[in-house]
Short mmCIF file of C-alpha atoms in Angstrom, two decimals:
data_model
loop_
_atom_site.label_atom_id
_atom_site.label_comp_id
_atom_site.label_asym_id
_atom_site.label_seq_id
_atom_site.Cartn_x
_atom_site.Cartn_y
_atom_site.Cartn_z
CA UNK A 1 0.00 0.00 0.00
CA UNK A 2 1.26 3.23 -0.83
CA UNK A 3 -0.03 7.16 0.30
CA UNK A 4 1.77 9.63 -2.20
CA UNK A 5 4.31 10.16 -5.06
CA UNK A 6 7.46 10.81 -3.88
CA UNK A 7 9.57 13.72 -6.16
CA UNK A 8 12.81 13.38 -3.73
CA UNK A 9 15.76 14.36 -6.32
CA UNK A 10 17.85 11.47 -7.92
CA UNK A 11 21.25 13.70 -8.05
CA UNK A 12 21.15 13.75 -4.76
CA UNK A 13 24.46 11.62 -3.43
CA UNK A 14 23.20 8.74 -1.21
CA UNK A 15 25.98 5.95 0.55
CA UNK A 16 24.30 2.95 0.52
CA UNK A 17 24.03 1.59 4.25
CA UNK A 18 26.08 -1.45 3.15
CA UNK A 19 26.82 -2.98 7.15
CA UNK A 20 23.47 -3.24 7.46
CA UNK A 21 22.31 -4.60 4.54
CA UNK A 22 24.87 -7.35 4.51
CA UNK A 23 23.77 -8.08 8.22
CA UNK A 24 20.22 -8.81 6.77
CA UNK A 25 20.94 -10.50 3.76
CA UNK A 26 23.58 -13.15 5.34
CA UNK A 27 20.87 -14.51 7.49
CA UNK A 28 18.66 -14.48 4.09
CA UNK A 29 21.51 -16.19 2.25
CA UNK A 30 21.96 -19.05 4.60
CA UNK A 31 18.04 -19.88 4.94
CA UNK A 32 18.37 -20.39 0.97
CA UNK A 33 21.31 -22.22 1.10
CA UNK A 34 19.66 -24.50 3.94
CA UNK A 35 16.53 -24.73 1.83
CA UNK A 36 18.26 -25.40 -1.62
CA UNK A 37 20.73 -28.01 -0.33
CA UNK A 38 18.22 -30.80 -0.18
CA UNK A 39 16.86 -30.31 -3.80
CA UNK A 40 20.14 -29.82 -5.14
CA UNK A 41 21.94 -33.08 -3.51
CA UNK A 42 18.67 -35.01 -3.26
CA UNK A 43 19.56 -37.59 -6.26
CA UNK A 44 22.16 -38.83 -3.59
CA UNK A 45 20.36 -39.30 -0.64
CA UNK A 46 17.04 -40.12 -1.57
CA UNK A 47 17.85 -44.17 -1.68
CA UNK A 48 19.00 -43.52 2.11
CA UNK A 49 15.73 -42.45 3.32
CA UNK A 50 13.66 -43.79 1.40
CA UNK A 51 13.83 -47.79 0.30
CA UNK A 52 12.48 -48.83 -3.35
CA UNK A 53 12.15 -47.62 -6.53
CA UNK A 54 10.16 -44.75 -5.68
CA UNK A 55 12.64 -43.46 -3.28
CA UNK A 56 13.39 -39.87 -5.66
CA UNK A 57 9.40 -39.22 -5.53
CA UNK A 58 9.29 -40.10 -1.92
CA UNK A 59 12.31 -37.81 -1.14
CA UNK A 60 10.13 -34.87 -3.39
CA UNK A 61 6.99 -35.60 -1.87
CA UNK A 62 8.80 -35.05 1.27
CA UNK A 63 10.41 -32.08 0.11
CA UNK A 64 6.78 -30.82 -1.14
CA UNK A 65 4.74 -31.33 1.86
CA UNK A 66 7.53 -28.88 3.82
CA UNK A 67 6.32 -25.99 2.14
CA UNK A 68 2.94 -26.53 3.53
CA UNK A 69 4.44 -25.21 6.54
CA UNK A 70 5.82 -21.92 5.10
CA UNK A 71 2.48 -20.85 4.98
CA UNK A 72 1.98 -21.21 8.80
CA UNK A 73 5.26 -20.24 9.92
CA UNK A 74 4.78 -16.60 7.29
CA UNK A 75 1.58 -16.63 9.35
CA UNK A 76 3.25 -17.40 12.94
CA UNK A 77 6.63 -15.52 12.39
CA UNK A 78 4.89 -12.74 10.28
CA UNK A 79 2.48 -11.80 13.09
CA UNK A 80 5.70 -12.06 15.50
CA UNK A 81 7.56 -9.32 13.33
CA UNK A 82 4.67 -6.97 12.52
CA UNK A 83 3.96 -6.82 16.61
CA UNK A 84 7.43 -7.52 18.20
CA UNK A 85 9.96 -6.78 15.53
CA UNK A 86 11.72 -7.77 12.07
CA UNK A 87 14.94 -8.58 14.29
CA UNK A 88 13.48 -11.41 16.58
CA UNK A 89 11.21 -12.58 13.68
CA UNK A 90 14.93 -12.95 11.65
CA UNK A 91 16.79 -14.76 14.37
CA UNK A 92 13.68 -17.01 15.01
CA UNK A 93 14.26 -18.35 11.00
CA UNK A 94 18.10 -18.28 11.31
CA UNK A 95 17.63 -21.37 14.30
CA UNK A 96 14.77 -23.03 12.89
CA UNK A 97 17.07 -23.50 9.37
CA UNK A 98 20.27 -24.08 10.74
CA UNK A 99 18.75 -26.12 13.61
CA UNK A 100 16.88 -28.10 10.70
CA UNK A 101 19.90 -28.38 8.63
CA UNK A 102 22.59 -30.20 11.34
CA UNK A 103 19.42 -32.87 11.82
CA UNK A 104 19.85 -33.79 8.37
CA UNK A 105 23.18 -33.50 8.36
CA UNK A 106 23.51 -36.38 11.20
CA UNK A 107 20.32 -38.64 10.69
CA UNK A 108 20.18 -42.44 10.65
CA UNK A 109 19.65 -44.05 7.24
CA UNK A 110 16.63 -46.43 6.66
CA UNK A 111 18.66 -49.24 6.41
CA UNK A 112 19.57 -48.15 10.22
CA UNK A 113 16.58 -47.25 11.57
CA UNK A 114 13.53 -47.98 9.75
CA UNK A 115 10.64 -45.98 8.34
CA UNK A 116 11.99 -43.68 11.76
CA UNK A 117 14.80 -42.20 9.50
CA UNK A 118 11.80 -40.82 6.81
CA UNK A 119 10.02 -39.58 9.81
CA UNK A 120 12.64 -37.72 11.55
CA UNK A 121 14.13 -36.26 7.70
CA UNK A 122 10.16 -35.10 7.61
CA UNK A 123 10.40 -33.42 10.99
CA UNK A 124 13.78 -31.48 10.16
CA UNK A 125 11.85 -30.23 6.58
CA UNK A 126 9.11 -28.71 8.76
CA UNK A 127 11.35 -26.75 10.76
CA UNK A 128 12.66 -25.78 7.98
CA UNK A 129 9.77 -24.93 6.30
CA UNK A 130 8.27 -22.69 9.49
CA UNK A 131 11.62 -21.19 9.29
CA UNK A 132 11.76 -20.45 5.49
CA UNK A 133 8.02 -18.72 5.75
CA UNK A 134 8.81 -16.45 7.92
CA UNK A 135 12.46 -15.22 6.75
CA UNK A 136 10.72 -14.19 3.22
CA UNK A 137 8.29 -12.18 4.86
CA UNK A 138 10.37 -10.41 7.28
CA UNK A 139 13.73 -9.99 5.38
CA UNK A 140 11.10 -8.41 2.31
CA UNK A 141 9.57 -6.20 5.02
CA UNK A 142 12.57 -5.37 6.07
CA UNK A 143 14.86 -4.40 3.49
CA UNK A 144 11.43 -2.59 1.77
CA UNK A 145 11.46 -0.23 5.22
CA UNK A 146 14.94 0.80 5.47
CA UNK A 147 14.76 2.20 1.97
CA UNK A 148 14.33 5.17 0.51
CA UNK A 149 11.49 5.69 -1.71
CA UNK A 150 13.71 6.20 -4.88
CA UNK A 151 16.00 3.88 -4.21
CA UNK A 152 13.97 0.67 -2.89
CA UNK A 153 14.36 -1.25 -6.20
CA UNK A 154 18.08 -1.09 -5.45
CA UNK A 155 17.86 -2.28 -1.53
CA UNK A 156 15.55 -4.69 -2.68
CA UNK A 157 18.07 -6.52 -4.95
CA UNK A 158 19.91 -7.07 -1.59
CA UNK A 159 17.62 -9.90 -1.25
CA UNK A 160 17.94 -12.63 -4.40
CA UNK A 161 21.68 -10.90 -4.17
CA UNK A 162 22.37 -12.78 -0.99
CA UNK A 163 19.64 -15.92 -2.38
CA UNK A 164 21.99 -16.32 -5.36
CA UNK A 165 25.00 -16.19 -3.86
CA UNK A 166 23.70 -18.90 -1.45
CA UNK A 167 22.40 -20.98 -3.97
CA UNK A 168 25.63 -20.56 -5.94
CA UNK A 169 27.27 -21.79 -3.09
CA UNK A 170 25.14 -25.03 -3.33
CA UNK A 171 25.60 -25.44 -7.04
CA UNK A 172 29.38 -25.36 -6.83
CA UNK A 173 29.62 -27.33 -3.62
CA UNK A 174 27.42 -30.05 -5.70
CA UNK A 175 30.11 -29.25 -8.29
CA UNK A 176 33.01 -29.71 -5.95
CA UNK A 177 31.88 -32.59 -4.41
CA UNK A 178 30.97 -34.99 -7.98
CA UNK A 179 34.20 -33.87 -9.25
CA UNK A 180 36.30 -34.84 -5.96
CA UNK A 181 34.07 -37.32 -4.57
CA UNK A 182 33.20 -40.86 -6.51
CA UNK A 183 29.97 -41.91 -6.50
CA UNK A 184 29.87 -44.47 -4.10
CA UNK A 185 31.30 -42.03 -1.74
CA UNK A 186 28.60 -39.15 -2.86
CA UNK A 187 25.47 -42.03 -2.42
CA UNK A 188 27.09 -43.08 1.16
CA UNK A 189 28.26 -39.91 2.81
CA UNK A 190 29.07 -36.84 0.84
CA UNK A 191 25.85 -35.83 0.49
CA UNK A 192 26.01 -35.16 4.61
CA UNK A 193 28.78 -32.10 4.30
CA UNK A 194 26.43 -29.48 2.74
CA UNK A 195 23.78 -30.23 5.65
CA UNK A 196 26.74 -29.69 8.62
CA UNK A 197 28.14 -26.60 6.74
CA UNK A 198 24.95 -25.12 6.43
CA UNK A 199 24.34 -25.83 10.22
CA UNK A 200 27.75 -23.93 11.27
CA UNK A 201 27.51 -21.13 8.83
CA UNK A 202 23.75 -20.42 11.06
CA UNK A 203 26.12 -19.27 13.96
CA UNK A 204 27.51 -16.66 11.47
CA UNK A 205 24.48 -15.66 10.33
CA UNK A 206 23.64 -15.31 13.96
CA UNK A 207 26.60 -13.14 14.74
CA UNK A 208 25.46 -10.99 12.19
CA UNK A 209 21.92 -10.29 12.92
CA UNK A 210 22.36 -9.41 16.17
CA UNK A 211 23.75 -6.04 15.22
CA UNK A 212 20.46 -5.22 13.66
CA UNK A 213 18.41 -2.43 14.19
CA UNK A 214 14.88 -2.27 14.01
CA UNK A 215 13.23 -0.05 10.86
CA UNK A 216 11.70 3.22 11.77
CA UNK A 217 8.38 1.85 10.20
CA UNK A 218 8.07 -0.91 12.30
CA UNK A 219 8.74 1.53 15.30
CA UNK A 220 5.64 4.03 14.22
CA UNK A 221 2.88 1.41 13.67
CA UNK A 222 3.82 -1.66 15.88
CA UNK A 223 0.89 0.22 18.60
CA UNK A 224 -1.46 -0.39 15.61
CA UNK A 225 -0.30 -3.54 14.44
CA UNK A 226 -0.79 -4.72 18.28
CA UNK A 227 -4.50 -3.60 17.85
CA UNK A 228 -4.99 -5.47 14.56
CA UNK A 229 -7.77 -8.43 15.41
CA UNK A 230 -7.62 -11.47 13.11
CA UNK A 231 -4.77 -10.17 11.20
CA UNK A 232 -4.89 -12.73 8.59
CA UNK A 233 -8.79 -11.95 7.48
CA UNK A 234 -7.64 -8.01 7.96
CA UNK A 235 -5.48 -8.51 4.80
CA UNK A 236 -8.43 -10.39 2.62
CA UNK A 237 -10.95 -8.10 3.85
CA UNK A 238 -9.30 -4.52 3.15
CA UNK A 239 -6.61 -5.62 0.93
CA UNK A 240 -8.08 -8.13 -1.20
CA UNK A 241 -6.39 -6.84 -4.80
CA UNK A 242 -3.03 -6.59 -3.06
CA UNK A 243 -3.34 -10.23 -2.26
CA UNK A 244 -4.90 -11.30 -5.60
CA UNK A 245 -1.88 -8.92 -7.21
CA UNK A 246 0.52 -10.91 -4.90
CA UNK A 247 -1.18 -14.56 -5.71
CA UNK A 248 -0.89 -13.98 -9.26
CA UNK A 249 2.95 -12.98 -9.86
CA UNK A 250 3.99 -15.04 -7.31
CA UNK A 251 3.03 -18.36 -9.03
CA UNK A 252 5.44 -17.54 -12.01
CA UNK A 253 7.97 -15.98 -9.50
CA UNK A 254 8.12 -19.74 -7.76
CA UNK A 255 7.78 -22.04 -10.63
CA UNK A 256 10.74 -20.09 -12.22
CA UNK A 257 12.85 -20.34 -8.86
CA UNK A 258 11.94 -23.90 -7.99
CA UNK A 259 12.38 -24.45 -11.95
CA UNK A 260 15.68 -23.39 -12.45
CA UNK A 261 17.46 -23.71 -8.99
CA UNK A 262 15.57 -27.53 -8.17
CA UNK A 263 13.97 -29.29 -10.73
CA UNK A 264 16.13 -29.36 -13.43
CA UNK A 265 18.68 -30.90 -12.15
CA UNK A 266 17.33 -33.86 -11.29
CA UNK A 267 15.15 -33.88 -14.18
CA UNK A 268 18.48 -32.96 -16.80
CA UNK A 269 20.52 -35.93 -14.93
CA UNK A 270 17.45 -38.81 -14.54
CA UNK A 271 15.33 -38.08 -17.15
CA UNK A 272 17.63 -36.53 -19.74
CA UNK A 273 20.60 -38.36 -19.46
CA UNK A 274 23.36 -34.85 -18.61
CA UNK A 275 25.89 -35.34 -16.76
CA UNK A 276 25.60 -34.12 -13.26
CA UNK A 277 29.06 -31.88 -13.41
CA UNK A 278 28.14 -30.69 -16.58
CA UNK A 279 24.66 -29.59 -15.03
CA UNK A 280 25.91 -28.24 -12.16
CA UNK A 281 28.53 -26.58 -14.12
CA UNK A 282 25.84 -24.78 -16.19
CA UNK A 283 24.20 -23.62 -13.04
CA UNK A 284 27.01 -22.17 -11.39
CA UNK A 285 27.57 -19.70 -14.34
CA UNK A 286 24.36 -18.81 -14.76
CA UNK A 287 24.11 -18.18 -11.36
CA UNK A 288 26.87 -15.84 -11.08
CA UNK A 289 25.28 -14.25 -14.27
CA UNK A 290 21.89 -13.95 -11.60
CA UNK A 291 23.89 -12.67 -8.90
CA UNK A 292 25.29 -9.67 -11.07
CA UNK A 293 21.93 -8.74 -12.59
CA UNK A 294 20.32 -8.29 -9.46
CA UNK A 295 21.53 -4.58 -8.49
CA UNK A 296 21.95 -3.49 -12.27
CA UNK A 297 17.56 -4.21 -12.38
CA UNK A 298 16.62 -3.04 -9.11
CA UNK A 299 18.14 0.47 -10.31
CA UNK A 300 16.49 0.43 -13.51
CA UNK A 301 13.45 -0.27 -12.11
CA UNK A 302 13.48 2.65 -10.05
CA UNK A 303 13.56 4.63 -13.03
CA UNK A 304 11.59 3.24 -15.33
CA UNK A 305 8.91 1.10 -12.73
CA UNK A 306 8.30 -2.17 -12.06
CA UNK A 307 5.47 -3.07 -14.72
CA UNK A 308 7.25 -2.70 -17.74
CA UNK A 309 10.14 -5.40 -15.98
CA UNK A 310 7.47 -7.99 -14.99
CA UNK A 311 5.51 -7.70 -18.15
CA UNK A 312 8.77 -8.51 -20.09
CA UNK A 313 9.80 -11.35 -17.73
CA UNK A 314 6.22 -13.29 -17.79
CA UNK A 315 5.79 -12.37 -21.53
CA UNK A 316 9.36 -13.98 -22.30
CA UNK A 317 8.73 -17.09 -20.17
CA UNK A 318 5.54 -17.47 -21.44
CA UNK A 319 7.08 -17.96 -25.06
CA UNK A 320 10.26 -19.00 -24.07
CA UNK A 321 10.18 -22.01 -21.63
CA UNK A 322 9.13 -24.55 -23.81
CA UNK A 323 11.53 -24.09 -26.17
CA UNK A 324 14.17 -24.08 -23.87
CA UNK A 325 13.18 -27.51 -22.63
CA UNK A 326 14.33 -28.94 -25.75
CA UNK A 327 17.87 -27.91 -25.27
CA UNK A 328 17.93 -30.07 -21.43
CA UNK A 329 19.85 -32.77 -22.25
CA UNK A 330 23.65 -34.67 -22.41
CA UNK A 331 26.16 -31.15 -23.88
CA UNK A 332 27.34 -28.75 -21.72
CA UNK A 333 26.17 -26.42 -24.21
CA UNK A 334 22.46 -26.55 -24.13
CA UNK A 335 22.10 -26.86 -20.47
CA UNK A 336 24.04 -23.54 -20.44
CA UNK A 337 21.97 -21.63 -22.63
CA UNK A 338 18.94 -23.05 -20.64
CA UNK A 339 20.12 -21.80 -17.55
CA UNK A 340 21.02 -18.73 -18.69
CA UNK A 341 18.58 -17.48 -20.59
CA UNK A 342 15.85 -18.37 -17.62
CA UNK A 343 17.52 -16.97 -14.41
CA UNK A 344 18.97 -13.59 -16.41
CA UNK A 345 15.13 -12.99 -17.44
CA UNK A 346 13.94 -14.30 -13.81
CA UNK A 347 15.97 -10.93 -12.40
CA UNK A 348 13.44 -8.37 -14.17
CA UNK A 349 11.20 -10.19 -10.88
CA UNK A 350 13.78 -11.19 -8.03
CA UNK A 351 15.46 -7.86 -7.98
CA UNK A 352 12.45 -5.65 -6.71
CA UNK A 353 10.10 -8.68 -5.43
CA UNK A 354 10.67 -7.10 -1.78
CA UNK A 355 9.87 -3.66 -3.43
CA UNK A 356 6.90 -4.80 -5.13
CA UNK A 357 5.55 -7.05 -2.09
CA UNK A 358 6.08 -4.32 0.74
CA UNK A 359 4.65 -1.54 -1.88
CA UNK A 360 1.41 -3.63 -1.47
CA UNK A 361 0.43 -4.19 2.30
CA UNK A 362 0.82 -1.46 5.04
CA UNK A 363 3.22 -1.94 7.58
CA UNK A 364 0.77 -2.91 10.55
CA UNK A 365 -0.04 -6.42 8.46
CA UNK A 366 3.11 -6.27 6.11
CA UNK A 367 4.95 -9.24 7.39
CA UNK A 368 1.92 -11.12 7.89
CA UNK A 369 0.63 -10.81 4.51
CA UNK A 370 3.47 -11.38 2.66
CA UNK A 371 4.21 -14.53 4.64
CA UNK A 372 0.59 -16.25 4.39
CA UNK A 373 -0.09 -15.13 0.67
CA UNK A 374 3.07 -15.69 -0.93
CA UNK A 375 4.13 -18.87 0.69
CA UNK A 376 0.86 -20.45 0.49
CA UNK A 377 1.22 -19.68 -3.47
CA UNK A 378 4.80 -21.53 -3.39
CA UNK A 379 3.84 -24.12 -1.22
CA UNK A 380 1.11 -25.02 -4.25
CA UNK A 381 3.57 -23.95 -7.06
CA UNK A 382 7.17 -24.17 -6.26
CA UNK A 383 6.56 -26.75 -3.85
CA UNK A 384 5.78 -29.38 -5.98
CA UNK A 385 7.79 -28.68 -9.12
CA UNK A 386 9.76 -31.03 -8.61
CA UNK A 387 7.68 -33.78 -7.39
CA UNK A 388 5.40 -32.53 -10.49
CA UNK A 389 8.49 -32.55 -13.26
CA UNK A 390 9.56 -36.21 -11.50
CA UNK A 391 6.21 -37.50 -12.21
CA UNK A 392 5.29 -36.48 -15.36
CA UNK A 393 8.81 -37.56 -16.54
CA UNK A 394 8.24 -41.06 -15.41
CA UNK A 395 5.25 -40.95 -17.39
CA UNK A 396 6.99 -40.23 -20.35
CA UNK A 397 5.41 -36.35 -20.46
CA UNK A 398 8.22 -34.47 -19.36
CA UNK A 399 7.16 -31.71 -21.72
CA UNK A 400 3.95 -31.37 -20.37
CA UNK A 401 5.63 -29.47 -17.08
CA UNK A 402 6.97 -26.58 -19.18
CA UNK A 403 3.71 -25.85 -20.89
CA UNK A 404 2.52 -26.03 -17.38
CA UNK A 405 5.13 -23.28 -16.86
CA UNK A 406 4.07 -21.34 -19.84
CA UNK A 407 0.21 -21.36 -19.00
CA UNK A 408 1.27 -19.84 -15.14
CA UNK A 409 3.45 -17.00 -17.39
CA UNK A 410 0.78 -16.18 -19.45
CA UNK A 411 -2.10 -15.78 -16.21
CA UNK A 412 0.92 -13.82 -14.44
CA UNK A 413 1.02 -11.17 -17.51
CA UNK A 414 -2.60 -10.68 -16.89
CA UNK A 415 -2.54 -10.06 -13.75
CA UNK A 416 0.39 -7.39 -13.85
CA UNK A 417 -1.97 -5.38 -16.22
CA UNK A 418 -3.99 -4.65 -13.24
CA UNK A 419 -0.81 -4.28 -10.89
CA UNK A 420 -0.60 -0.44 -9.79
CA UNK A 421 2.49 1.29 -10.48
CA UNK A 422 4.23 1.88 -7.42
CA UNK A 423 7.71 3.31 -8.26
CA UNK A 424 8.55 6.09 -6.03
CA UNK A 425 6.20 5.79 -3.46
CA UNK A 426 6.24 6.23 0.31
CA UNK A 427 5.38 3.16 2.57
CA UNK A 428 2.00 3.56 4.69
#
């Protein structure tokens, strides 16, 4: 939600607060590597979960069902920040993930324990899950408060800055580990390391937040966020286009992230026949190319808005994906191009999503609404993309996922029509 126009001059110098933003984003950066970990080195430990045949669409189903908990913990968590504080709300996440991530990391294999090693594996996902929906939420809220009106496209890119870098992190790990490990040794315990660093980086990311400050916003309205009754049916009942506007680009938003950073891989490797290093080769550089776009859109979006960026992105994807599909398969060349193409057009969303989702809620139900709406969306979307991909590829209709893809592009470019412009505008 937004209350006026704001002319403040562009020539004006301006230092970006860098400490600060850094402090925020590492915490953000190790929930997503936490998060993309599992996906990204599932296709080694599904078989010790999980006994069977079906023990890659148990591992997904598993990995699916989690984010049916980032809806309650954006709920949970969100209500925490918008009537306590963004900083407790972000150290809350930071112990729930890293907590989540050293379970893994140390678990019992089936062939140890039983159908308790599933169980337990499920228990550490839902931790993770309650931990993931509320560190969107608040880290959006967040970095969307501390900046300035002009400038929020740019603080915003803070966000899939640090989520790259993590996620780069966990494609060249995956890299570092099929080149140096063999595959007996990846299957039996490599897999493991990712999960334990994960867990130890959480006490950096700990170190780091505690320096936080609270945002001036939250300060001014947490006496009427305090006096918000049933919080959740607040945000349907007085902002009902801001959540439809928020349901709508968020389904593209996950399917592309869930796409590109989980399901391919598996898919490229199982269904495809690529080779794993040469997939997670291809992922790495494209991910560096995300990383350096991030910054580079968030400023040009504060001059020239965010509509004209996420009509281009869903219109591209929309005619775009399934060709690209064709290209996943053995060649290093292809996957690159995939990869590519699909995160460097994914950046006209990721780097002002925490502009445009803080632009739409005021700051008394911010967190809140952000964390129910948008992770109930990837919860149904992103979610199951991979379980979704895995299936249909077993069926012998792997295509069928990326017109899937394309159909959720073309209902997203709708629904931007209708979004409001909100470049330049002053937080209520």
């Amino acid at each position: 939600m937004v209350e006026s126009h704001v002319s403040a001059s562009r020539t004006t110098p301006h230092r970006l607060p860098v400490r600060r933003l850094v402090a925020a984003s590492a915490g953000n950066a190790l929930e997503w590597f936490d998060w993309t970990i599992y996906a990204t080195f599932s296709i080694y430990f599904a078989s010790a979960f999980f006994p069977g045949d079906l023990a890659t669409i148990n591992t997904f189903a598993t990995y699916a069902l989690a984010f049916f908990f980032r809806p309650l913990g954006g709920m949970l968590i969100g209500r925490l920040a918008d009537v306590r504080g963004r900083k407790p709300a972000m150290i809350f996440t930071i112990v729930l993930m890293a907590g989540g991530s050293i379970m893994i990391g140390v678990l019992p294999t089936f062939e140890q324990v039983g159908w308790l090693a599933p169980i337990l594996l499920l228990l550490a996902r839902i931790a993770q899950g309650l931990s993931l929906g509320g560190e969107v939420s608040n880290a959006s809220a967040y970095l969307g408060e501390i900046a300035p009106p002009a400038r929020r496209g740019r603080y915003s890119s803070f966000f899939y800055i640090s989520t790259g870098s993590a996620v780069l992190l966990a494609s060249l790990l995956g890299f570092a580990l099929a080149r140096g490990l063999s595959e007996a040794q990846l299957y039996d315990w490599g897999w493991r390391l990712p999960f334990l660093l994960g867990g130890v980086l959480g006490l950096v990311a700990l170190w780091l937040r505690r320096t936080l400050a609270e945002t001036e916003q939250f300060e001014e309205n947490k006496a009427t966020a305090r006096r918000v009754h049933r919080p959740l049916l607040t945000t349907l009942s007085k902002h009902p286009k801001a959540v439809g506007h928020l349901v709508g680009f968020t389904m593209l938003s996950t399917l592309c992230y869930y796409t590109f950073f989980s399901a391919l891989t598996p898919f490229a490797v199982n269904s495809r026949g690529a080779d794993d290093v040469d997939v997670f080769l291809a992922l790495s550089i494209a991910t560096a190319l995300f990383v350096a776009l991030q910054y580079p859109m968030g400023a040009l979006a504060d001059r020239l808005g965010r509509k004209p960026q996420l009509l281009v992105w869903s219109a591209a994807m929309a005619v775009l994906i399934v060709p690209l599909s064709t290209l996943v398969g053995p060649g290093f060349g292809g996957l690159l191009v995939v990869f590519c193409i699909g995160l460097a057009l994914y950046t006209a969303m990721t780097s002002i999503a925490p502009a445009v989702m803080s632009e739409l809620f005021p700051t008394s139900v911010r967190a809140l609404g952000i964390g129910a709406w948008y992770n109930l969306t990837v919860a149904l979307f992103g979610g199951t993309a991979p379980l979704v991909i895995t299936a249909l590829s077993d069926a012998g209709a792997g295509v069928a996922f990326f017109w899937y893809v394309a159909v959720a592009s073309a209902v997203a470019f709708l629904v931007i029509l209708r979004l409001p412009e909100t470049r330049g505008c002053e937080l209520r």
